[in-house]
PDB file of C-alpha atoms in Angstrom:
ATOM      1  CA  MET A 775     -20.558  30.797  36.237  1.00 52.00           C
ATOM      2  CA  SER A 776     -22.544  29.480  33.303  1.00 53.00           C
ATOM      3  CA  PRO A 777     -22.600  26.697  31.457  1.00 53.00           C
ATOM      4  CA  THR A 778     -22.368  28.730  28.176  1.00 48.00           C
ATOM      5  CA  VAL A 779     -18.909  31.098  30.373  1.00 45.00           C
ATOM      6  CA  GLN A 780     -17.489  27.267  30.660  1.00 50.00           C
ATOM      7  CA  ARG A 781     -17.998  25.681  27.000  1.00 47.00           C
ATOM      8  CA  ARG A 782     -16.181  29.058  25.524  1.00 45.00           C
ATOM      9  CA  GLU A 783     -12.790  29.668  27.634  1.00 48.00           C
ATOM     10  CA  PHE A 784     -12.696  25.003  27.599  1.00 41.00           C
ATOM     11  CA  LEU A 785     -13.063  25.527  23.422  1.00 39.00           C
ATOM     12  CA  THR A 786     -10.045  28.610  24.356  1.00 39.00           C
ATOM     13  CA  ALA A 787      -8.001  26.668  25.415  1.00 40.00           C
ATOM     14  CA  LEU A 788      -8.546  23.899  23.111  1.00 39.00           C
ATOM     15  CA  GLY A 789      -8.233  25.762  19.832  1.00 40.00           C
ATOM     16  CA  ALA A 790      -4.340  27.024  21.905  1.00 38.00           C
ATOM     17  CA  GLY A 791      -3.671  23.572  22.620  1.00 38.00           C
ATOM     18  CA  ILE A 792      -3.764  22.573  18.909  1.00 35.00           C
ATOM     19  CA  ALA A 793      -2.391  25.752  17.998  1.00 35.00           C
ATOM     20  CA  GLY A 794       0.430  25.089  20.045  1.00 35.00           C
ATOM     21  CA  LEU A 795       0.857  21.391  18.843  1.00 34.00           C
ATOM     22  CA  ALA A 796       0.850  22.764  14.929  1.00 36.00           C
ATOM     23  CA  GLY A 797       4.438  24.039  15.074  1.00 34.00           C
ATOM     24  CA  CYS A 798       5.780  20.437  16.836  1.00 34.00           C
ATOM     25  CA  VAL A 799       4.667  17.918  13.944  1.00 35.00           C
ATOM     26  CA  GLY A 800       6.445  19.462  10.832  1.00 36.00           C
ATOM     27  CA  ASN A 801       9.058  17.534  11.029  1.00 37.00           C
ATOM     28  CA  LEU A 802       7.162  13.816  11.658  1.00 37.00           C
ATOM     29  CA  PRO A 803       7.345  10.974   8.813  1.00 37.00           C
ATOM     30  CA  GLY A 804       3.893  12.399   6.341  1.00 36.00           C
ATOM     31  CA  SER A 805       4.318  15.877   6.834  1.00 42.00           C
ATOM     32  CA  SER A 806       5.086  18.749   4.367  1.00 48.00           C
ATOM     33  CA  GLY A 807       8.966  19.374   5.820  1.00 66.00           C
ATOM     34  CA  GLY A 808      10.955  16.818   6.370  1.00 88.00           C
ATOM     35  CA  VAL A 809      10.601  15.597   2.662  1.00 96.00           C
ATOM     36  CA  ASP A 810      13.776  12.850   2.361  1.00 97.00           C
ATOM     37  CA  ARG A 811      13.068  11.932  -1.620  1.00 97.00           C
ATOM     38  CA  THR A 812      10.489  13.127  -3.916  1.00 97.00           C
ATOM     39  CA  ILE A 813       9.621  10.880  -7.341  1.00 98.00           C
ATOM     40  CA  TYR A 814       7.214  10.909  -9.855  1.00 98.00           C
ATOM     41  CA  VAL A 815       4.754   7.804 -11.459  1.00 98.00           C
ATOM     42  CA  GLY A 816       3.194   8.170 -14.733  1.00 98.00           C
ATOM     43  CA  ALA A 817       0.413   5.713 -15.680  1.00 98.00           C
ATOM     44  CA  TYR A 818       0.598   5.069 -18.960  1.00 97.00           C
ATOM     45  CA  HIS A 819      -1.381   1.542 -20.976  1.00 94.00           C
ATOM     46  CA  TRP A 820       0.186  -0.736 -20.010  1.00 96.00           C
ATOM     47  CA  GLY A 821       3.176   0.348 -17.304  1.00 97.00           C
ATOM     48  CA  PHE A 822       4.483   3.332 -15.604  1.00 98.00           C
ATOM     49  CA  ILE A 823       6.896   5.867 -15.209  1.00 98.00           C
ATOM     50  CA  ILE A 824       9.216   6.343 -12.536  1.00 98.00           C
ATOM     51  CA  VAL A 825      11.453  10.032 -12.303  1.00 98.00           C
ATOM     52  CA  ASP A 826      13.349  11.549  -9.624  1.00 97.00           C
ATOM     53  CA  ASP A 827      12.284  15.187  -8.747  1.00 93.00           C
ATOM     54  CA  SER A 828      15.875  15.544 -11.087  1.00 95.00           C
ATOM     55  CA  GLY A 829      14.563  14.661 -14.131  1.00 96.00           C
ATOM     56  CA  GLU A 830      16.139  11.277 -14.773  1.00 97.00           C
ATOM     57  CA  GLU A 831      13.973   7.988 -15.008  1.00 97.00           C
ATOM     58  CA  GLN A 832      14.268   5.691 -13.009  1.00 97.00           C
ATOM     59  CA  ASP A 833      13.737   1.552 -12.608  1.00 96.00           C
ATOM     60  CA  ARG A 834      13.979   1.352  -9.183  1.00 97.00           C
ATOM     61  CA  ILE A 835      13.352   3.905  -6.024  1.00 97.00           C
ATOM     62  CA  ARG A 836      15.564   3.069  -3.134  1.00 97.00           C
ATOM     63  CA  LEU A 837      14.875   4.590   0.128  1.00 97.00           C
ATOM     64  CA  GLN A 838      16.073   4.136   3.601  1.00 96.00           C
ATOM     65  CA  ARG A 839      13.836   3.094   6.534  1.00 95.00           C
ATOM     66  CA  ASN A 840      12.223   5.851   8.255  1.00 95.00           C
ATOM     67  CA  ASP A 841      13.140   8.495   5.084  1.00 96.00           C
ATOM     68  CA  VAL A 842       9.718  10.210   4.526  1.00 97.00           C
ATOM     69  CA  LEU A 843       8.796   9.746   0.060  1.00 97.00           C
ATOM     70  CA  ARG A 844       6.296  12.376  -1.579  1.00 97.00           C
ATOM     71  CA  VAL A 845       4.337  10.841  -4.713  1.00 98.00           C
ATOM     72  CA  VAL A 846       3.100  12.938  -7.203  1.00 98.00           C
ATOM     73  CA  SER A 847       0.903  10.348  -9.421  1.00 98.00           C
ATOM     74  CA  PHE A 848      -0.909  11.154 -13.171  1.00 98.00           C
ATOM     75  CA  ASN A 849      -2.025   9.981 -16.020  1.00 98.00           C
ATOM     76  CA  THR A 850       0.146  10.316 -18.160  1.00 97.00           C
ATOM     77  CA  LEU A 851      -2.957  11.210 -20.852  1.00 95.00           C
ATOM     78  CA  ALA A 852      -4.709  13.871 -18.529  1.00 97.00           C
ATOM     79  CA  SER A 853      -3.088  16.572 -20.020  1.00 96.00           C
ATOM     80  CA  GLN A 854      -3.829  19.250 -17.307  1.00 98.00           C
ATOM     81  CA  ALA A 855      -2.186  17.793 -14.921  1.00 98.00           C
ATOM     82  CA  VAL A 856       1.139  16.573 -16.747  1.00 98.00           C
ATOM     83  CA  GLN A 857       1.543  20.623 -18.335  1.00 98.00           C
ATOM     84  CA  SER A 858       1.200  21.554 -14.028  1.00 97.00           C
ATOM     85  CA  LEU A 859       4.502  19.209 -13.357  1.00 98.00           C
ATOM     86  CA  PRO A 860       7.701  21.215 -13.375  1.00 97.00           C
ATOM     87  CA  ALA A 861       9.099  21.052 -17.180  1.00 97.00           C
ATOM     88  CA  SER A 862      12.108  19.151 -16.894  1.00 97.00           C
ATOM     89  CA  ILE A 863       9.294  16.369 -15.639  1.00 97.00           C
ATOM     90  CA  ARG A 864       7.161  16.886 -18.186  1.00 97.00           C
ATOM     91  CA  ASP A 865      10.286  16.618 -20.354  1.00 97.00           C
ATOM     92  CA  ALA A 866      11.285  12.702 -19.175  1.00 97.00           C
ATOM     93  CA  LEU A 867       8.045  11.504 -20.873  1.00 97.00           C
ATOM     94  CA  PRO A 868       8.797   9.593 -23.386  1.00 96.00           C
ATOM     95  CA  ASP A 869       6.550  10.059 -26.184  1.00 94.00           C
ATOM     96  CA  HIS A 870       3.224   7.385 -27.045  1.00 89.00           C
ATOM     97  CA  GLU A 871       4.948   5.448 -29.669  1.00 92.00           C
ATOM     98  CA  ALA A 872       8.388   5.226 -27.152  1.00 96.00           C
ATOM     99  CA  LEU A 873       5.490   3.939 -24.304  1.00 95.00           C
ATOM    100  CA  GLU A 874       4.230   1.596 -27.220  1.00 93.00           C
ATOM    101  CA  GLU A 875       7.448  -0.119 -27.912  1.00 94.00           C
ATOM    102  CA  ARG A 876       8.249  -0.636 -23.926  1.00 95.00           C
ATOM    103  CA  ASN A 877       5.007  -2.374 -23.545  1.00 94.00           C
ATOM    104  CA  ALA A 878       5.749  -4.642 -27.009  1.00 92.00           C
ATOM    105  CA  GLU A 879       8.888  -5.396 -25.363  1.00 94.00           C
ATOM    106  CA  ARG A 880       7.408  -6.787 -22.075  1.00 94.00           C
ATOM    107  CA  ILE A 881       3.719  -7.849 -22.864  1.00 96.00           C
ATOM    108  CA  PRO A 882       2.928 -11.130 -24.761  1.00 95.00           C
ATOM    109  CA  ASP A 883       1.684 -11.288 -28.305  1.00 93.00           C
ATOM    110  CA  PRO A 884      -2.441 -11.669 -27.432  1.00 93.00           C
ATOM    111  CA  ALA A 885      -3.175 -14.954 -28.599  1.00 92.00           C
ATOM    112  CA  ASP A 886      -6.219 -13.442 -30.885  1.00 89.00           C
ATOM    113  CA  GLY A 887      -5.662  -9.801 -32.362  1.00 87.00           C
ATOM    114  CA  ASP A 888      -3.873  -7.061 -33.041  1.00 93.00           C
ATOM    115  CA  PHE A 889      -1.628  -5.862 -29.806  1.00 93.00           C
ATOM    116  CA  HIS A 890      -1.298  -2.312 -31.429  1.00 92.00           C
ATOM    117  CA  GLU A 891      -5.040  -2.252 -32.395  1.00 94.00           C
ATOM    118  CA  LEU A 892      -5.960  -3.690 -28.866  1.00 95.00           C
ATOM    119  CA  LEU A 893      -4.270  -1.010 -27.112  1.00 94.00           C
ATOM    120  CA  GLU A 894      -5.604   2.005 -29.408  1.00 93.00           C
ATOM    121  CA  GLU A 895      -8.802   0.410 -28.181  1.00 95.00           C
ATOM    122  CA  ALA A 896      -6.982   0.745 -24.496  1.00 95.00           C
ATOM    123  CA  ASN A 897      -7.109   4.290 -25.230  1.00 92.00           C
ATOM    124  CA  GLU A 898     -10.446   4.665 -25.775  1.00 95.00           C
ATOM    125  CA  GLN A 899     -12.259   2.577 -23.834  1.00 97.00           C
ATOM    126  CA  TYR A 900     -10.284   2.095 -20.082  1.00 97.00           C
ATOM    127  CA  PRO A 901      -9.039   5.437 -20.052  1.00 97.00           C
ATOM    128  CA  ASP A 902      -7.695   5.540 -16.568  1.00 98.00           C
ATOM    129  CA  HIS A 903      -5.693   3.804 -14.001  1.00 98.00           C
ATOM    130  CA  SER A 904      -4.942   4.075 -10.006  1.00 98.00           C
ATOM    131  CA  LEU A 905      -1.711   3.176  -8.477  1.00 97.00           C
ATOM    132  CA  ALA A 906      -1.342   1.391  -5.417  1.00 96.00           C
ATOM    133  CA  ILE A 907       2.148   0.504  -3.602  1.00 95.00           C
ATOM    134  CA  MET A 908       2.225  -2.426  -2.336  1.00 94.00           C
ATOM    135  CA  PRO A 909       4.758  -5.258  -0.843  1.00 94.00           C
ATOM    136  CA  SER A 910       6.336  -7.327  -3.613  1.00 92.00           C
ATOM    137  CA  GLY A 911       4.853 -10.926  -3.953  1.00 85.00           C
ATOM    138  CA  GLN A 912       1.656  -9.534  -2.038  1.00 73.00           C
ATOM    139  CA  VAL A 913      -2.005 -10.543  -3.102  1.00 62.00           C
ATOM    140  CA  HIS A 914      -3.162  -7.433  -4.486  1.00 55.00           C
ATOM    141  CA  MET A 915      -4.707  -4.683  -1.148  1.00 54.00           C
ATOM    142  CA  GLY A 916      -3.057  -7.123   0.535  1.00 54.00           C
ATOM    143  CA  GLY A 917      -1.560  -6.530   4.478  1.00 61.00           C
ATOM    144  CA  GLY A 918       1.480  -4.039   4.592  1.00 71.00           C
ATOM    145  CA  MET A 919       0.640  -1.675   1.872  1.00 79.00           C
ATOM    146  CA  MET A 920       2.463   1.175   1.496  1.00 88.00           C
ATOM    147  CA  MET A 921       0.313   3.501  -0.619  1.00 93.00           C
ATOM    148  CA  HIS A 922      -3.270   2.157  -0.889  1.00 92.00           C
ATOM    149  CA  PRO A 923      -4.804   2.639  -4.465  1.00 94.00           C
ATOM    150  CA  VAL A 924      -5.224   6.652  -5.775  1.00 97.00           C
ATOM    151  CA  ALA A 925      -7.642   7.546  -8.591  1.00 98.00           C
ATOM    152  CA  LEU A 926      -5.371   8.453 -12.338  1.00 98.00           C
ATOM    153  CA  PRO A 927      -8.568   9.535 -14.739  1.00 98.00           C
ATOM    154  CA  GLN A 928      -7.599  11.253 -17.913  1.00 97.00           C
ATOM    155  CA  ASN A 929      -9.601  14.285 -16.924  1.00 97.00           C
ATOM    156  CA  ALA A 930      -7.778  15.298 -14.143  1.00 98.00           C
ATOM    157  CA  THR A 931      -6.643  18.571 -13.673  1.00 97.00           C
ATOM    158  CA  ARG A 932      -3.733  17.853 -11.199  1.00 98.00           C
ATOM    159  CA  PRO A 933      -1.647  15.898 -10.079  1.00 98.00           C
ATOM    160  CA  ILE A 934      -2.055  13.211  -6.797  1.00 98.00           C
ATOM    161  CA  VAL A 935       0.602  14.112  -3.978  1.00 98.00           C
ATOM    162  CA  ARG A 936       1.045  11.775  -0.938  1.00 97.00           C
ATOM    163  CA  GLN A 937       3.653  11.439   1.595  1.00 96.00           C
ATOM    164  CA  LEU A 938       5.187   8.336   3.112  1.00 95.00           C
ATOM    165  CA  GLY A 939       6.630   6.821   5.223  1.00 94.00           C
ATOM    166  CA  ALA A 940       9.421   3.657   4.805  1.00 93.00           C
ATOM    167  CA  THR A 941       8.808   2.370   7.761  1.00 92.00           C
ATOM    168  CA  GLN A 942       8.613  -1.446   6.517  1.00 91.00           C
ATOM    169  CA  ARG A 943      12.172  -3.246   5.095  1.00 93.00           C
ATOM    170  CA  GLY A 944      11.297  -5.061   1.850  1.00 93.00           C
ATOM    171  CA  ASP A 945      10.580  -4.342  -2.088  1.00 95.00           C
ATOM    172  CA  TYR A 946       7.924  -2.677  -2.657  1.00 96.00           C
ATOM    173  CA  THR A 947       5.948  -3.660  -6.074  1.00 96.00           C
ATOM    174  CA  LEU A 948       3.791  -0.143  -8.277  1.00 97.00           C
ATOM    175  CA  SER A 949       0.342  -1.605  -9.190  1.00 96.00           C
ATOM    176  CA  CYS A 950      -2.332  -0.019 -11.568  1.00 96.00           C
ATOM    177  CA  LEU A 951      -5.735  -1.792  -9.314  1.00 95.00           C
ATOM    178  CA  THR A 952      -7.869  -0.361 -12.503  1.00 96.00           C
ATOM    179  CA  TYR A 953      -9.401  -2.327 -15.272  1.00 97.00           C
ATOM    180  CA  CYS A 954      -7.465  -1.191 -18.212  1.00 96.00           C
ATOM    181  CA  GLY A 955      -7.653  -3.411 -20.719  1.00 96.00           C
ATOM    182  CA  TYR A 956      -5.448  -5.859 -22.585  1.00 96.00           C
ATOM    183  CA  GLY A 957      -2.094  -5.085 -20.993  1.00 96.00           C
ATOM    184  CA  HIS A 958      -3.493  -4.777 -17.157  1.00 97.00           C
ATOM    185  CA  PRO A 959      -2.629  -7.159 -16.024  1.00 96.00           C
ATOM    186  CA  TYR A 960       1.065  -6.153 -16.565  1.00 96.00           C
ATOM    187  CA  MET A 961       0.664  -2.689 -15.435  1.00 97.00           C
ATOM    188  CA  GLU A 962       3.364  -2.744 -12.596  1.00 96.00           C
ATOM    189  CA  ILE A 963       7.112  -2.438 -11.991  1.00 97.00           C
ATOM    190  CA  ASP A 964       7.722  -5.113  -9.606  1.00 96.00           C
ATOM    191  CA  GLY A 965      10.513  -3.531  -6.521  1.00 96.00           C
ATOM    192  CA  GLY A 966      10.180  -0.262  -8.300  1.00 97.00           C
ATOM    193  CA  ILE A 967      10.658   1.027  -4.527  1.00 97.00           C
ATOM    194  CA  VAL A 968      12.914  -1.265  -2.128  1.00 97.00           C
ATOM    195  CA  ILE A 969      13.608   0.102   1.366  1.00 96.00           C
ATOM    196  CA  THR A 970      17.105  -1.201   3.207  1.00 95.00           C
TER     197      THR A 970
END
């Protein structure tokens, strides 16, 4: 048998094996099937909003160990990405003024400068964000990260979708790792995901 025929037979057998395995992995954690929970995470200056798939805002998401979580993340300033979301999710998003009020309640006033002016400046100069999910209380980019940072630019046309396996028990913090102005250090939800 020539080397060409052997190679062709090998590739044919390999292709058949891969095709056969394709049907076996559908229910593994992180695959498209078997998602236990879907959440939508919107990044705004200087915070996040979590909405479940029914359109209800959530302060904290609770999962069981080994659940599969689908995270749909987006920048609230990315109008095309927001328009591609289900209507119930779009309707749940607070307007700019409501988000600014939330910030004023939880972020300390600047030592110099006006909070509102700094926010407007950040919207213009630093329109992009990111989302990482990491164990609460750990230094950014430390071990055990549940979701490595995904970029959430203002000009995105679609949300970013990731599927995560809830393999380690504990509390996880949603955090922005892209500098976005004065309130950047406060752009997180500590313990936003809890795995029991």
